[in-house]
Structure formats: structure tokens, C-alpha cells
Coordinates of C-alpha atoms in Angstrom, one line a residue:
Chain A
M1 CA 94.6 95.4 138.8
K2 CA 94.4 94.7 135.1
L3 CA 96.9 92.3 133.4
V4 CA 97.4 91.5 129.8
V5 CA 98.3 87.9 129.4
T6 CA 99.8 86.5 126.2
F7 CA 99.9 82.8 125.5
S8 CA 101.8 81.1 122.8
R9 CA 99.9 78.4 121.0
K10 CA 103.2 76.6 120.4
R11 CA 102.9 75.4 124.0
G12 CA 99.7 73.6 123.2
R13 CA 96.3 74.3 124.4
E14 CA 96.7 74.2 128.1
P15 CA 94.0 76.0 130.0
V16 CA 96.4 78.5 131.7
I17 CA 93.8 80.7 133.3
A18 CA 91.7 77.9 134.6
Q19 CA 94.9 76.2 136.0
V20 CA 96.0 79.3 137.8
V21 CA 92.5 79.8 139.3
R22 CA 92.6 76.3 140.6
D23 CA 96.1 76.4 141.9
T24 CA 95.9 79.8 143.6
G25 CA 92.2 80.0 144.5
V26 CA 92.3 83.6 143.1
L27 CA 89.1 84.6 141.2
I28 CA 90.1 86.0 137.9
N29 CA 87.8 88.0 135.8
V30 CA 88.4 87.6 132.1
E31 CA 87.3 90.9 130.6
R32 CA 88.4 90.4 127.0
A33 CA 90.2 87.6 125.1
Q34 CA 91.4 87.3 121.6
I35 CA 92.8 84.0 120.4
D36 CA 94.1 83.3 116.9
S37 CA 96.0 80.5 115.3
H38 CA 99.4 81.2 116.8
E39 CA 98.8 83.5 119.7
G40 CA 96.3 84.4 122.3
E41 CA 95.9 87.5 124.4
A42 CA 93.5 88.1 127.4
L43 CA 92.8 91.1 129.5
I44 CA 92.1 89.9 133.1
E45 CA 91.3 91.6 136.3
V46 CA 92.7 90.3 139.6
P47 CA 92.6 91.6 143.1
D48 CA 95.7 93.9 143.8
E49 CA 97.0 91.7 146.6
A50 CA 97.0 88.6 144.4
C51 CA 98.5 90.2 141.4
Q52 CA 102.1 89.0 142.1
L53 CA 101.0 85.4 142.8
V54 CA 98.9 85.2 139.6
R55 CA 101.7 86.6 137.5
E56 CA 104.2 84.1 138.8
R57 CA 102.0 81.2 138.3
M58 CA 101.0 82.3 134.8
E59 CA 104.6 82.8 133.8
A60 CA 105.5 79.4 135.2
L61 CA 103.0 78.0 132.8
G62 CA 104.6 79.7 129.9
A63 CA 102.4 82.8 129.5
T64 CA 103.8 86.3 129.6
T65 CA 102.0 89.0 131.7
R66 CA 102.1 92.7 131.6
R67 CA 100.5 95.1 134.1
L68 CA 98.1 97.6 132.6
D69 CA 98.3 100.8 134.6
R70 CA 96.3 103.0 132.3
T71 CA 93.5 102.0 130.0
I72 CA 91.8 104.7 128.1
L73 CA 93.7 108.0 127.7
Y74 CA 91.4 111.0 128.0
D75 CA 92.5 114.3 126.6
R76 CA 90.4 116.9 128.6
D77 CA 91.6 119.7 126.2
E78 CA 90.1 118.0 123.1
C79 CA 86.9 116.9 124.8
I80 CA 83.9 119.2 124.4
D81 CA 81.6 117.1 126.6
C82 CA 79.3 116.0 123.9
G83 CA 78.9 112.4 125.2
A84 CA 79.1 110.5 121.9
C85 CA 81.1 107.9 123.9
I86 CA 78.5 107.2 126.6
S87 CA 76.1 104.9 124.8
I88 CA 78.6 102.9 122.7
C89 CA 80.7 101.8 125.7
P90 CA 79.9 98.3 126.8
Q91 CA 81.3 98.9 130.3
D92 CA 79.6 102.2 131.2
V93 CA 83.0 104.0 131.6
F94 CA 81.5 107.3 130.6
G95 CA 78.8 109.5 132.1
F96 CA 78.0 113.1 133.0
D97 CA 78.3 115.0 136.2
E98 CA 75.7 117.5 137.4
E99 CA 77.3 120.2 135.2
W100 CA 77.1 118.0 132.1
R101 CA 80.8 117.5 132.1
L102 CA 82.0 114.1 130.9
T103 CA 83.1 111.7 133.6
V104 CA 85.6 108.8 132.8
D105 CA 85.8 105.8 135.1
E106 CA 89.0 104.4 133.6
G107 CA 89.1 101.3 135.8
R108 CA 86.0 99.8 134.2
C109 CA 87.6 100.0 130.7
V110 CA 88.3 96.7 128.9
L111 CA 90.1 98.3 126.0
C112 CA 87.4 97.4 123.4
G113 CA 88.3 100.5 121.4
K114 CA 84.8 101.6 120.4
C115 CA 85.1 105.0 122.0
E116 CA 88.3 105.8 120.1
L117 CA 86.3 105.5 116.9
A118 CA 83.2 107.2 118.2
C119 CA 84.8 110.3 119.7
P120 CA 84.4 113.1 117.1
H121 CA 87.2 115.1 118.7
R122 CA 89.9 112.5 119.1
A123 CA 89.9 113.0 122.8
L124 CA 90.1 109.2 123.6
S125 CA 92.8 106.8 122.7
L126 CA 93.8 103.4 124.0
Q127 CA 96.9 102.7 126.0
L128 CA 98.0 99.2 124.9
Chain B
M1 CA 54.7 151.4 130.3
E2 CA 54.7 149.3 127.2
R3 CA 57.8 147.3 126.6
T4 CA 59.7 148.2 123.4
I5 CA 63.1 147.1 122.0
D6 CA 64.3 150.7 122.5
L7 CA 63.5 150.5 126.2
I8 CA 65.3 147.2 126.5
N9 CA 68.4 148.5 124.7
E10 CA 68.4 151.6 126.9
R11 CA 68.3 149.3 130.0
I12 CA 71.2 147.3 128.4
R13 CA 73.2 150.5 127.8
D14 CA 72.5 151.6 131.4
G15 CA 73.6 148.2 132.7
N16 CA 70.2 147.6 134.2
A17 CA 68.8 144.9 131.9
V18 CA 67.8 141.6 133.4
V19 CA 69.1 138.9 131.2
V20 CA 68.5 135.2 131.9
T21 CA 69.2 132.0 129.9
A22 CA 66.3 130.0 128.5
E23 CA 67.1 127.2 130.9
R24 CA 66.0 129.5 133.8
M25 CA 62.7 130.6 132.2
P26 CA 60.5 127.6 133.1
D27 CA 61.4 128.0 136.8
L28 CA 61.0 131.8 136.7
V29 CA 57.5 131.5 135.2
A30 CA 56.5 128.9 137.8
E31 CA 57.8 131.2 140.5
L32 CA 56.6 134.6 139.4
G33 CA 53.8 133.7 137.0
E34 CA 53.7 134.9 133.4
E35 CA 53.0 138.5 134.2
G36 CA 55.6 138.5 136.9
A37 CA 58.2 137.0 134.5
L38 CA 57.3 139.6 131.9
A39 CA 57.9 142.4 134.5
E40 CA 61.2 140.9 135.6
V41 CA 63.0 139.7 132.5
D42 CA 64.2 141.9 129.6
V43 CA 66.1 139.3 127.6
V44 CA 66.3 135.5 127.3
T45 CA 69.4 134.0 125.8
T46 CA 69.6 130.7 124.0
G47 CA 72.6 128.6 123.0
T48 CA 73.6 125.5 121.2
F49 CA 76.9 123.8 120.6
G50 CA 77.0 120.9 118.1
A51 CA 78.0 119.6 114.7
M52 CA 77.0 122.1 112.1
C53 CA 78.2 120.6 108.8
S54 CA 76.6 123.3 106.7
S55 CA 79.2 125.9 107.6
G56 CA 82.1 127.7 105.9
V57 CA 84.0 130.9 105.3
F58 CA 84.5 133.4 102.5
L59 CA 88.1 134.3 102.3
N60 CA 89.7 137.3 100.5
F61 CA 93.4 136.9 99.9
G62 CA 94.2 140.2 98.2
H63 CA 96.1 140.4 94.9
A64 CA 99.5 138.9 94.3
D65 CA 102.1 140.4 92.0
P66 CA 101.9 139.5 89.1
P67 CA 98.2 138.9 89.8
I68 CA 96.4 135.6 89.4
R69 CA 92.8 134.8 88.8
M70 CA 92.5 131.7 91.0
E71 CA 90.6 128.9 89.4
R72 CA 91.3 126.3 91.9
V73 CA 92.6 126.9 95.4
W74 CA 93.7 124.7 98.3
L75 CA 94.3 125.5 101.9
N76 CA 96.4 122.9 103.6
D77 CA 95.4 120.5 100.8
V78 CA 91.7 121.2 101.3
E79 CA 90.0 122.6 98.2
A80 CA 87.9 125.7 98.5
Y81 CA 85.5 126.9 95.8
S82 CA 87.0 129.8 93.9
G83 CA 84.4 130.4 91.2
V84 CA 83.8 133.8 92.8
A85 CA 86.1 136.3 90.9
A86 CA 89.9 136.3 91.2
V87 CA 91.0 136.2 94.8
D88 CA 88.0 135.1 96.8
A89 CA 87.2 131.5 97.9
Y90 CA 84.5 129.8 99.9
L91 CA 85.9 127.0 102.1
G92 CA 83.3 124.5 103.3
A93 CA 83.6 122.8 106.6
T94 CA 83.0 119.3 105.4
Q95 CA 85.5 119.4 102.4
Q96 CA 88.2 116.8 103.0
S97 CA 91.9 117.1 102.6
E98 CA 93.2 115.5 99.4
T99 CA 96.1 113.9 101.4
R100 CA 94.8 113.3 104.9
R101 CA 91.2 112.4 104.0
D102 CA 88.8 112.5 106.9
Q103 CA 91.5 113.3 109.4
Y104 CA 91.6 116.9 108.2
G105 CA 89.2 119.1 106.4
G106 CA 87.7 122.5 105.9
A107 CA 86.6 122.6 109.6
H108 CA 90.3 122.0 110.6
V109 CA 91.6 124.8 108.4
I110 CA 89.0 127.1 109.9
E111 CA 90.0 126.1 113.5
D112 CA 93.7 126.4 112.6
L113 CA 93.1 129.9 111.3
V114 CA 91.2 130.9 114.4
R115 CA 94.0 129.4 116.6
G116 CA 96.5 131.7 114.8
H117 CA 98.2 128.9 112.9
P118 CA 99.4 129.7 109.4
V119 CA 98.0 127.6 106.6
E120 CA 99.5 126.9 103.2
M121 CA 97.6 128.3 100.3
R122 CA 98.2 127.1 96.7
A123 CA 96.2 128.0 93.6
S124 CA 96.3 127.5 89.9
S125 CA 94.9 129.3 86.9
R126 CA 95.1 129.1 83.1
G127 CA 96.4 132.7 83.0
T128 CA 94.8 135.6 81.2
D129 CA 96.0 139.0 79.8
C130 CA 94.8 140.8 82.9
Y131 CA 95.8 137.9 85.3
P132 CA 99.0 136.4 83.8
R133 CA 100.1 134.2 86.8
R134 CA 99.3 130.5 86.6
T135 CA 100.4 129.2 90.0
I136 CA 101.0 130.5 93.5
R137 CA 102.0 129.0 96.8
T138 CA 102.2 131.0 100.0
E139 CA 101.7 130.7 103.8
L140 CA 98.8 132.8 105.2
G141 CA 97.5 133.5 108.7
L142 CA 94.1 134.9 109.6
A143 CA 95.6 138.4 110.0
D144 CA 96.9 138.3 106.4
L145 CA 93.4 137.9 104.9
N146 CA 91.4 141.1 104.1
Q147 CA 88.2 139.3 105.0
A148 CA 87.4 136.0 106.6
V149 CA 83.6 135.9 106.9
M150 CA 81.8 132.9 108.2
V151 CA 78.6 132.3 106.2
N152 CA 76.7 129.2 107.2
P153 CA 73.8 128.2 105.0
R154 CA 72.1 125.9 107.5
N155 CA 72.7 126.2 111.2
A156 CA 70.8 126.0 114.5
Y157 CA 68.3 123.2 113.6
Q158 CA 65.2 123.8 115.7
R159 CA 65.4 120.1 116.8
Y160 CA 66.8 117.0 115.2
N161 CA 65.5 113.4 115.0
A162 CA 67.3 110.9 117.2
A163 CA 69.0 107.9 115.6
V164 CA 68.9 104.2 116.1
N165 CA 70.0 101.2 114.1
T166 CA 67.9 98.0 113.8
T167 CA 70.3 96.1 111.5
D168 CA 72.8 93.6 112.8
R169 CA 75.9 95.5 112.0
V170 CA 77.5 98.7 113.4
L171 CA 76.7 101.8 111.4
H172 CA 79.0 104.8 111.2
T173 CA 76.8 107.9 110.5
Y174 CA 76.8 111.6 110.9
M175 CA 74.7 110.8 114.0
G176 CA 77.7 108.9 115.4
M177 CA 78.3 105.3 115.9
L178 CA 75.0 103.3 116.0
L179 CA 75.3 99.9 117.6
P180 CA 73.4 96.9 116.0
N181 CA 70.0 95.7 117.1
H182 CA 69.0 99.1 118.6
G183 CA 72.0 99.0 120.9
N184 CA 72.0 102.7 121.5
V185 CA 70.3 106.0 120.5
T186 CA 72.1 109.2 119.6
Y187 CA 70.6 112.6 119.4
S188 CA 71.6 116.2 118.8
G189 CA 70.4 119.6 119.9
A190 CA 70.2 121.7 123.1
G191 CA 66.5 121.2 123.7
V192 CA 65.4 123.8 126.3
L193 CA 68.3 126.1 125.2
N194 CA 67.7 125.7 121.5
P195 CA 67.3 129.1 119.8
I196 CA 64.3 128.4 117.5
S197 CA 62.6 126.2 120.0
N198 CA 62.3 129.3 122.2
D199 CA 60.7 131.4 119.4
P200 CA 59.1 128.8 117.1
S201 CA 56.8 131.5 115.5
F202 CA 59.9 133.5 114.4
R203 CA 58.6 136.7 116.0
Y204 CA 62.0 137.9 117.1
I205 CA 64.3 135.5 115.2
G206 CA 64.7 137.0 111.7
S207 CA 67.0 138.8 109.3
G208 CA 69.5 141.2 110.8
V209 CA 69.2 140.0 114.4
P210 CA 72.5 140.0 116.2
I211 CA 73.7 136.7 117.6
F212 CA 76.6 134.9 119.2
L213 CA 78.5 132.9 116.6
G214 CA 81.7 131.1 117.4
G215 CA 82.5 133.6 120.2
A216 CA 82.0 136.6 118.0
E217 CA 79.0 138.8 117.4
G218 CA 77.3 137.5 114.3
M219 CA 74.0 138.0 112.7
I220 CA 71.1 136.1 111.2
I221 CA 70.9 136.4 107.4
G222 CA 67.5 134.8 107.1
E223 CA 66.0 131.3 106.8
G224 CA 68.5 128.5 106.4
T225 CA 68.6 126.0 103.6
Q226 CA 66.2 123.0 104.1
H227 CA 64.2 125.4 106.4
S228 CA 61.1 123.4 107.2
P229 CA 59.4 125.1 110.2
A230 CA 55.9 123.7 109.4
G231 CA 57.2 120.3 110.7
G232 CA 59.2 121.9 113.5
F233 CA 62.5 121.8 111.6
G234 CA 63.4 125.4 111.1
T235 CA 67.0 126.4 110.3
L236 CA 69.0 129.7 110.1
M237 CA 71.5 131.1 107.7
V238 CA 74.0 133.1 109.7
S239 CA 77.2 135.0 109.3
G240 CA 80.0 136.4 111.5
D241 CA 83.5 137.7 111.4
L242 CA 85.9 134.7 111.7
K243 CA 88.7 137.1 112.9
A244 CA 86.7 137.8 116.1
M245 CA 85.9 134.1 116.8
S246 CA 87.5 131.9 119.5
P247 CA 88.6 128.3 119.4
D248 CA 86.6 127.8 122.5
Y249 CA 83.4 127.9 120.4
L250 CA 84.6 126.5 117.2
R251 CA 86.0 123.0 117.0
A252 CA 86.8 120.7 114.0
A253 CA 85.7 117.1 114.3
T254 CA 85.5 113.8 112.4
M255 CA 82.6 111.5 112.6
H256 CA 84.2 108.1 111.9
G257 CA 83.0 106.7 108.6
Y258 CA 81.1 109.9 107.7
G259 CA 83.7 112.6 107.5
V260 CA 84.7 116.1 108.7
T261 CA 82.3 118.5 110.4
L262 CA 82.5 121.7 112.5
Y263 CA 81.2 122.0 116.1
L264 CA 80.1 125.5 116.6
G265 CA 78.6 127.6 119.4
L266 CA 75.6 129.7 118.4
G267 CA 73.2 131.7 120.6
V268 CA 70.3 134.0 119.9
P269 CA 69.1 136.6 122.4
I270 CA 65.3 137.1 122.5
P271 CA 63.8 140.3 123.8
V272 CA 61.0 139.8 126.2
L273 CA 58.4 142.2 124.9
D274 CA 55.1 140.4 125.6
L275 CA 53.4 137.5 127.3
E276 CA 53.7 135.4 124.2
T277 CA 57.5 135.6 124.4
V278 CA 57.3 134.6 128.1
R279 CA 55.3 131.5 127.2
A280 CA 57.5 130.6 124.2
T281 CA 60.7 130.9 126.2
A282 CA 59.2 128.8 129.1
V283 CA 59.5 125.8 126.9
T284 CA 61.0 122.7 128.6
D285 CA 62.9 119.6 127.4
A286 CA 59.7 117.6 128.0
D287 CA 57.8 119.8 125.5
I288 CA 60.2 119.2 122.6
Q289 CA 59.5 115.9 120.8
V290 CA 61.5 114.2 118.1
D291 CA 61.2 110.9 116.2
V292 CA 63.7 108.1 116.9
V293 CA 64.6 107.2 113.3
D294 CA 66.0 103.9 112.0
Y295 CA 69.3 104.7 110.2
G296 CA 69.5 101.0 109.2
V297 CA 67.1 101.7 106.3
P298 CA 69.0 103.2 103.4
S299 CA 66.2 105.4 102.2
R300 CA 65.2 109.0 102.6
A301 CA 62.0 108.0 104.3
R302 CA 63.6 106.3 107.3
P303 CA 60.9 104.7 109.5
A304 CA 60.4 106.2 113.0
L305 CA 60.3 103.7 115.9
R306 CA 58.7 106.1 118.3
K307 CA 58.5 109.7 119.5
V308 CA 60.6 110.8 122.4
S309 CA 61.2 114.1 124.2
Y310 CA 64.5 115.8 124.9
A311 CA 63.8 115.2 128.6
E312 CA 63.7 111.4 128.0
L313 CA 66.8 111.5 125.7
R314 CA 68.7 113.5 128.3
S315 CA 67.8 111.1 131.1
G316 CA 70.4 108.7 129.6
H317 CA 68.0 105.9 128.6
V318 CA 64.9 105.5 126.4
E319 CA 62.7 102.5 125.9
I320 CA 62.9 101.0 122.4
E321 CA 60.8 97.9 121.7
G322 CA 60.5 97.0 125.3
E323 CA 64.2 97.5 126.1
E324 CA 66.1 100.2 128.0
V325 CA 68.5 101.7 125.5
A326 CA 71.4 104.0 126.4
T327 CA 71.4 107.4 124.8
S328 CA 74.3 109.7 123.7
P329 CA 74.1 113.3 122.8
L330 CA 76.4 114.4 120.0
S331 CA 76.1 118.1 120.9
S332 CA 77.5 119.4 124.1
F333 CA 74.9 120.6 126.6
R334 CA 77.7 122.0 128.9
M335 CA 78.9 124.2 126.0
A336 CA 75.4 125.2 125.0
R337 CA 74.9 126.5 128.6
Q338 CA 78.2 128.3 128.3
V339 CA 77.2 130.0 125.1
A340 CA 73.8 131.1 126.6
S341 CA 75.5 132.4 129.7
V342 CA 78.4 134.2 128.0
L343 CA 75.8 135.8 125.7
A344 CA 73.7 136.8 128.7
D345 CA 76.9 138.3 130.4
R346 CA 77.7 140.3 127.2
I347 CA 74.3 141.8 127.0
S348 CA 73.9 142.6 130.7
S349 CA 77.3 144.2 130.8
G350 CA 76.2 146.5 127.9
G351 CA 78.5 144.8 125.3
M352 CA 75.7 143.9 122.9
T353 CA 72.3 145.4 122.2
L354 CA 69.4 143.8 120.4
A355 CA 67.5 144.5 117.2
L356 CA 64.2 143.5 115.8
P357 CA 64.2 141.5 112.5
T358 CA 64.4 143.7 109.4
R359 CA 62.6 140.9 107.6
S360 CA 60.6 138.0 109.1
I361 CA 61.3 134.4 108.4
D362 CA 58.6 132.2 106.9
R363 CA 57.1 129.9 109.5
T364 CA 54.9 127.8 107.2
K365 CA 57.4 126.3 104.8
T366 CA 58.2 122.7 104.2
A367 CA 61.4 121.6 102.6
R368 CA 60.8 119.4 99.6
P369 CA 62.8 116.3 98.5
M370 CA 64.9 116.4 95.4
R371 CA 63.1 116.2 92.1
E372 CA 64.7 113.4 90.2
T373 CA 64.2 113.4 86.4
A374 CA 66.2 110.3 85.8
Q375 CA 65.8 107.3 88.0
G376 CA 69.0 105.5 88.9
P377 CA 69.2 101.9 87.7
R378 CA 67.2 99.3 89.6
V379 CA 68.1 95.7 90.2
R380 CA 65.4 94.3 87.9
E381 CA 67.0 96.0 84.9
I382 CA 70.4 94.2 85.2
M383 CA 69.7 91.0 87.1
D384 CA 69.8 87.5 85.7
R385 CA 66.2 86.3 85.4
Q386 CA 67.3 82.7 85.5
S387 CA 68.6 81.1 88.7
V388 CA 69.4 77.5 89.4
A389 CA 67.4 76.0 92.3
I390 CA 67.8 73.0 94.5
T391 CA 66.1 71.7 97.7
G392 CA 67.8 71.1 101.0
D393 CA 67.3 67.4 101.1
E394 CA 69.2 66.7 97.8
P395 CA 72.7 65.2 98.0
V396 CA 75.7 67.5 97.6
T397 CA 76.6 65.5 94.4
V398 CA 73.4 66.7 92.8
A399 CA 74.3 70.3 93.8
A400 CA 77.7 69.9 92.2
R401 CA 76.2 68.6 89.0
K402 CA 73.7 71.4 88.9
L403 CA 76.4 74.0 89.4
L404 CA 78.5 72.6 86.5
K405 CA 75.5 72.2 84.2
G406 CA 74.1 75.6 85.0
E407 CA 77.5 77.3 84.6
T408 CA 76.9 79.2 87.8
N409 CA 78.6 79.6 91.1
H410 CA 75.4 79.9 93.2
L411 CA 72.4 77.7 93.7
V412 CA 69.4 79.0 95.5
V413 CA 67.9 76.5 98.0
L414 CA 64.1 76.5 98.1
D415 CA 61.8 75.2 100.8
S416 CA 58.7 73.0 100.1
E417 CA 56.7 76.1 99.4
G418 CA 59.2 77.4 96.9
R419 CA 60.5 80.1 99.1
L420 CA 64.2 81.0 99.6
A421 CA 65.7 78.9 102.4
G422 CA 69.4 79.2 101.7
I423 CA 72.2 79.5 99.2
V424 CA 75.0 77.1 98.1
T425 CA 78.2 78.2 96.4
T426 CA 81.1 76.4 94.8
Y427 CA 83.0 77.4 97.9
D428 CA 80.5 75.5 100.2
L429 CA 80.8 72.4 97.9
S430 CA 84.6 72.5 98.0
K431 CA 84.4 72.4 101.8
A432 CA 82.0 69.5 101.5
V433 CA 84.5 67.6 99.4
L434 CA 87.1 68.0 102.1
R435 CA 84.8 66.9 104.9
P436 CA 82.5 64.3 103.3
E437 CA 81.5 62.8 106.6
R438 CA 79.8 66.0 107.8
A439 CA 78.3 67.1 104.5
R440 CA 75.9 64.7 102.8
S441 CA 72.9 66.8 101.8
V442 CA 72.6 70.4 100.6
E443 CA 71.2 71.4 104.0
D444 CA 74.5 70.5 105.7
V445 CA 76.5 72.9 103.6
M446 CA 74.2 75.7 102.6
T447 CA 74.2 79.2 104.1
R448 CA 70.9 79.9 105.8
R449 CA 71.2 83.6 106.5
V450 CA 71.0 84.7 102.9
I451 CA 71.6 88.4 102.1
T452 CA 69.1 89.3 99.4
T453 CA 68.0 92.2 97.2
G454 CA 64.6 93.1 95.7
P455 CA 63.8 93.9 92.0
D456 CA 63.1 97.5 92.8
E457 CA 66.1 98.1 95.0
P458 CA 68.5 100.7 93.6
V459 CA 71.6 99.1 92.2
D460 CA 73.8 101.3 94.4
I461 CA 72.3 99.7 97.5
A462 CA 72.7 96.2 96.2
A463 CA 76.3 96.9 95.2
Q464 CA 77.0 98.1 98.7
K465 CA 75.5 94.8 100.1
L466 CA 77.9 92.7 97.9
Q467 CA 80.9 94.8 98.8
R468 CA 80.2 95.0 102.6
N469 CA 79.5 91.3 102.9
N470 CA 82.3 90.3 100.5
I471 CA 80.0 88.1 98.5
S472 CA 79.6 87.6 94.8
A473 CA 75.8 87.2 94.3
L474 CA 72.5 88.2 95.8
P475 CA 69.3 86.3 95.2
V476 CA 66.6 88.7 94.1
V477 CA 63.4 88.0 96.0
D478 CA 59.9 89.4 95.9
A479 CA 57.8 90.2 98.9
D480 CA 56.9 86.5 99.4
R481 CA 60.6 85.5 99.4
R482 CA 60.2 83.8 96.0
V483 CA 63.3 84.0 93.9
V484 CA 62.8 86.1 90.8
G485 CA 66.5 86.4 89.7
M486 CA 70.1 86.7 90.7
L487 CA 72.3 89.7 90.9
T488 CA 76.1 89.1 90.5
G489 CA 79.2 91.1 90.2
T490 CA 79.1 90.4 86.4
N491 CA 75.7 92.1 86.1
L492 CA 77.3 95.2 87.8
S493 CA 80.3 95.3 85.5
R494 CA 78.0 95.2 82.5
L495 CA 76.3 98.3 83.9
I496 CA 79.7 100.1 84.0
G497 CA 80.2 99.1 80.4
R498 CA 76.9 100.7 79.4
G499 CA 78.0 103.9 81.2
R500 CA 75.0 103.9 83.5
I501 CA 77.1 104.4 86.7

């Protein structure tokens, strides 16, 4: 399960993710993080069964969390199976099947957005 | 009995022709031998589906009342060339919309027309006695045009060099997104299915030969522009009736940072008349080699890092400088296969017969670079020959004094051998004033990764460096990294004043 966690810097610089890992014992995979002067946002992956627990603990520490059900939106009608997205993806989301048809492993996506720019046919867009 | 084109066409008309795609040929030859394959196969079909920028359509609108001699014409805000009589225009695929920029262009207008969508046409004229009208605006669909003929000056490249980027920033090119530090390799072309790669001697690919173009039956006009078969880069000029084309084989696209292009399906049938054709069409991906070219070098003569075959490129990874690097095709192999197999079906069902070239295509040519009679300005012509230098161990106060005295915003920092080691700007010194405890000597505040130019670099390239890095000056260094001058924004503005750019 992927969660988008938003921290407000107004609450200081508490290590929310580290705190939750220690408190709950759940191993959290931080896939992407963006922190600027007033706000921080992180994309994390947690085991499905621990999702509720992690969300509750994070919210108690002042962060807000949002479940991410979809990552990359793939428009099969626009795609011509060129594969321009394959080599620019840091997560190996894309590949070909035996028929040279594009395969999309959405679960691996960390929403970096590179493929959205690289697709010549606007077949890929981010769900944020 | 000797194989002739008439015999093959007779078999096609009778529905008895054996037609296979070029992808099948290597296996067939391995299985049956060359003689066996010759006896078995009548026609080999090829196919490719990729970005073909050099494409466009001639459109005839018919005459309005009162009539107009169109001098400028736009279709959905994309300008078409109308310097061809009164009501004809040529719409190029890469021409961009004046309002939607790279999100819409000639290729999109062409796709919209083929999809049956109406487009808005507007035109202007100065008005003449015979053509008094000055402006016109109307909505047109493909059916409203007398002719819509696709004429593509340069399609079906025999093969195309793969692309890599050795710089430390992302490049957005017509070869797609190239990650820094050779982070990926992109390539284009159908390899084993590529039309010219299956007839590199142009024995059966020539003027007048019927082809598959965008889903319609088209034809080869002759050699394409930039045709360079001596080096293995032949091209074709082709044409076809847009009204008979299908959006399945014609798709507009945008290469981010480059612009609009048209993805097009093109296939050429090759009659199997002799053993030489059998051998030529048995070509495999492993036989077709291209260079991996560094698009990080902003010059026509981009250096090649290595040679690579289509088989390696299509494996998904190639080795570049000791590292496994992921590859991306930009053309669709699935669609290339579909083009070749649909073409094969059309021929075997009697829907399309073959023809020998009415004129052959030159197989020895090499495309030349542009002759340039006036060289663009070089950095040495406009740079400041003086620069103010300092060494890294000097205190920041000395740097400040030098900046004031030299009336400059940039000091070049030299090492003990007099080579460029860094740069210090007034901005760096302002920071030093605010944090005096951390910044005592020049070394503490200077920028070490200096972006430089050379005296012979074209000014356009240097200007791009200034803009891209949001900096105001470039040290000009020679091959030994000795500073021979400075290039600043002020130098560039003087050039504009002189009308050189």
C-alpha cells in the first residue's frame, strides 16, 4: 500500500517516519520525499495489514496521510507500444511482453513523473 | 521456370502467392535452404512504424466565391505553406500551432483529418484583380478537400544511430529523453523488418513501387532527402492518398523539448525473384549495426561511443563504458510487425499487386553537410580579453578589493600552475560577509565546478550555457585550461547591437 504523507514544518522537525517505525515496528519504505521550507511530502510504502496502524500513528504526530490507490494512469488507446518510457523509468515499471506490447507494473511506480514527459503519445499521466 | 514479376502477380491474382514477413525469412532460409526458400516464397513484406518528422500533405481546397489567392493559410492555427498557386497548401508534420505550441502541430491536423474531425481553415491575401478576396475562414473535413495527398520527403530510414548522453543533465531530443551520465540509450527503427535493410542494393525498391503507407496503398517516388546509402543510411520519398489512410497507422506525437512529429506505418513488399533477394531478406537484427552517438556534444560530428546491433538494442540492455545501460525503442516493433503482416494479407488475398521500379535509386550516394559561406560568430570575437585572477589561498578581503578595482563581478581562481581552479562572484562574497566564520579564504567561497567556454566555440552554444545554468559569465579557456578571456552577458548584448545575431 502506498501512502502520501504530508508534514507541516510548523510543528518543528520531529522525525515522524522514524518515530512511527520505532513505535509500531512496521518497516516503512520511503520511495520519494520532497521537503521545502514550510512543508514536506513523502511517498511511503507499507504492508497492507499495517496501513491503518501507520496512518493512525502518523496522524497522531501531526502528519496527514492519504492512500494512493493508483499511481501512473496508462491510456492503452493512446499507446503505440514504442517503449520510450522503458529506459527512463528508475523503477522498471515498464517492459515488453512476448508480442512487444508494453507492460505496466503500476505498483512499482514512485510518481517521479519522468514517463509523463517522455511519452510521445501522452499515454501516461500521474495520479496525484 | 524462371521467376518473373508477372508470374508473381499472376499468383497474387489467383490467390496462390506465398507471402511472408521479413521477420520469418531468416528461419525459413535456415529451414529450407536458400534454394528451397526461393522455390517457396513469392513476396517478402517489410514494415516500420516510427517517428517520421519529414512528412506532410498537399491539400487542395477548391475555389471560394469570391475567389482568394491564399498567401498565408492556417489549419487549426498551424501554418501551411501556400506559395503553390491560389488554393493549394503543403502542411508539414512538424509545424507547430501558433497558440498551442508543441502540444499541437501539423501532425495533429493530419491525424484529426484522418479521424474525420473537421479543422478550421483561415487564409489571408493581399487581393488581386482576378482574386479579389482578402480573408477567408471556414471549417473543412477531409471529404471537403479535392485532394489530400501525403508526400513525405524523407521516410523509412534504412537504420538510425542510437542515442546516449554523457553530460550531467537530462537532454530532451528528437531521440527522446536522454538521462545524464549515459543513464539510458534510445534507438529507432524496425531492424529485421526495416524496408531498405531487406533490399540494401535497391534492386526492387525504387520509383513507382507500390507500398503500404499509413494504411493506404502508396508509392515510392524515389530517393528521399538526405539519402546516404553509401554509409547505410538510405531514405525514401513516398506518397499516398490521405483520404484512404487510417488512424491506426498514423499518429501525431510530441517529443518533449523537441516538438511535434508524426508516427507513421510504412511497409514495402519485395518480390522474391532470385537468390540474391533471398539472401538480402534473410537479414537479422544481429546483422544490422549502428553507432551509439553522444547527443551531449552540440555539434554535427557527434562522437560515437561504440557500435551496437539491433539485436543488442532490442535485448533491453547494452554495455556502455563497462556499465549495463537500459535501452528504449522510440519506434514500435509491435506496430511494425502489424504493418508487415497486414501488407502480407493484402497481397496474398489479391488486394495489391507488385511492380518493378520504373527508375532505380542511387545506391552509392553520400549526403553532404551544409556549405556555410558565412561562419557564425565565435566566442573569441566578442569576449573580454582581460580577466581578473586570484589564487585560492588569498583572503576574501583581497578578492573583494580586486572585484571593486577591476570593475567586474567575476574573479577567476587559478591554481599554482596558472590553470583555472574556480570562480568567485560578488554573490559568493556577499555570502562570505554574512558568514565570516566559515569563509576566510577564496577557496572557502569559490565555485569549483566552473562552466567554461572555448575561444572557438560558436556564440550560440556559449549563450545557451549562460541561459541554461542561469549564470552571467563564462571563463574562456584553452585546451590547457588556461584562462584566455571572459564571456559575459554584456558581450552578447553588444553582438545584438551590431546586428550579428
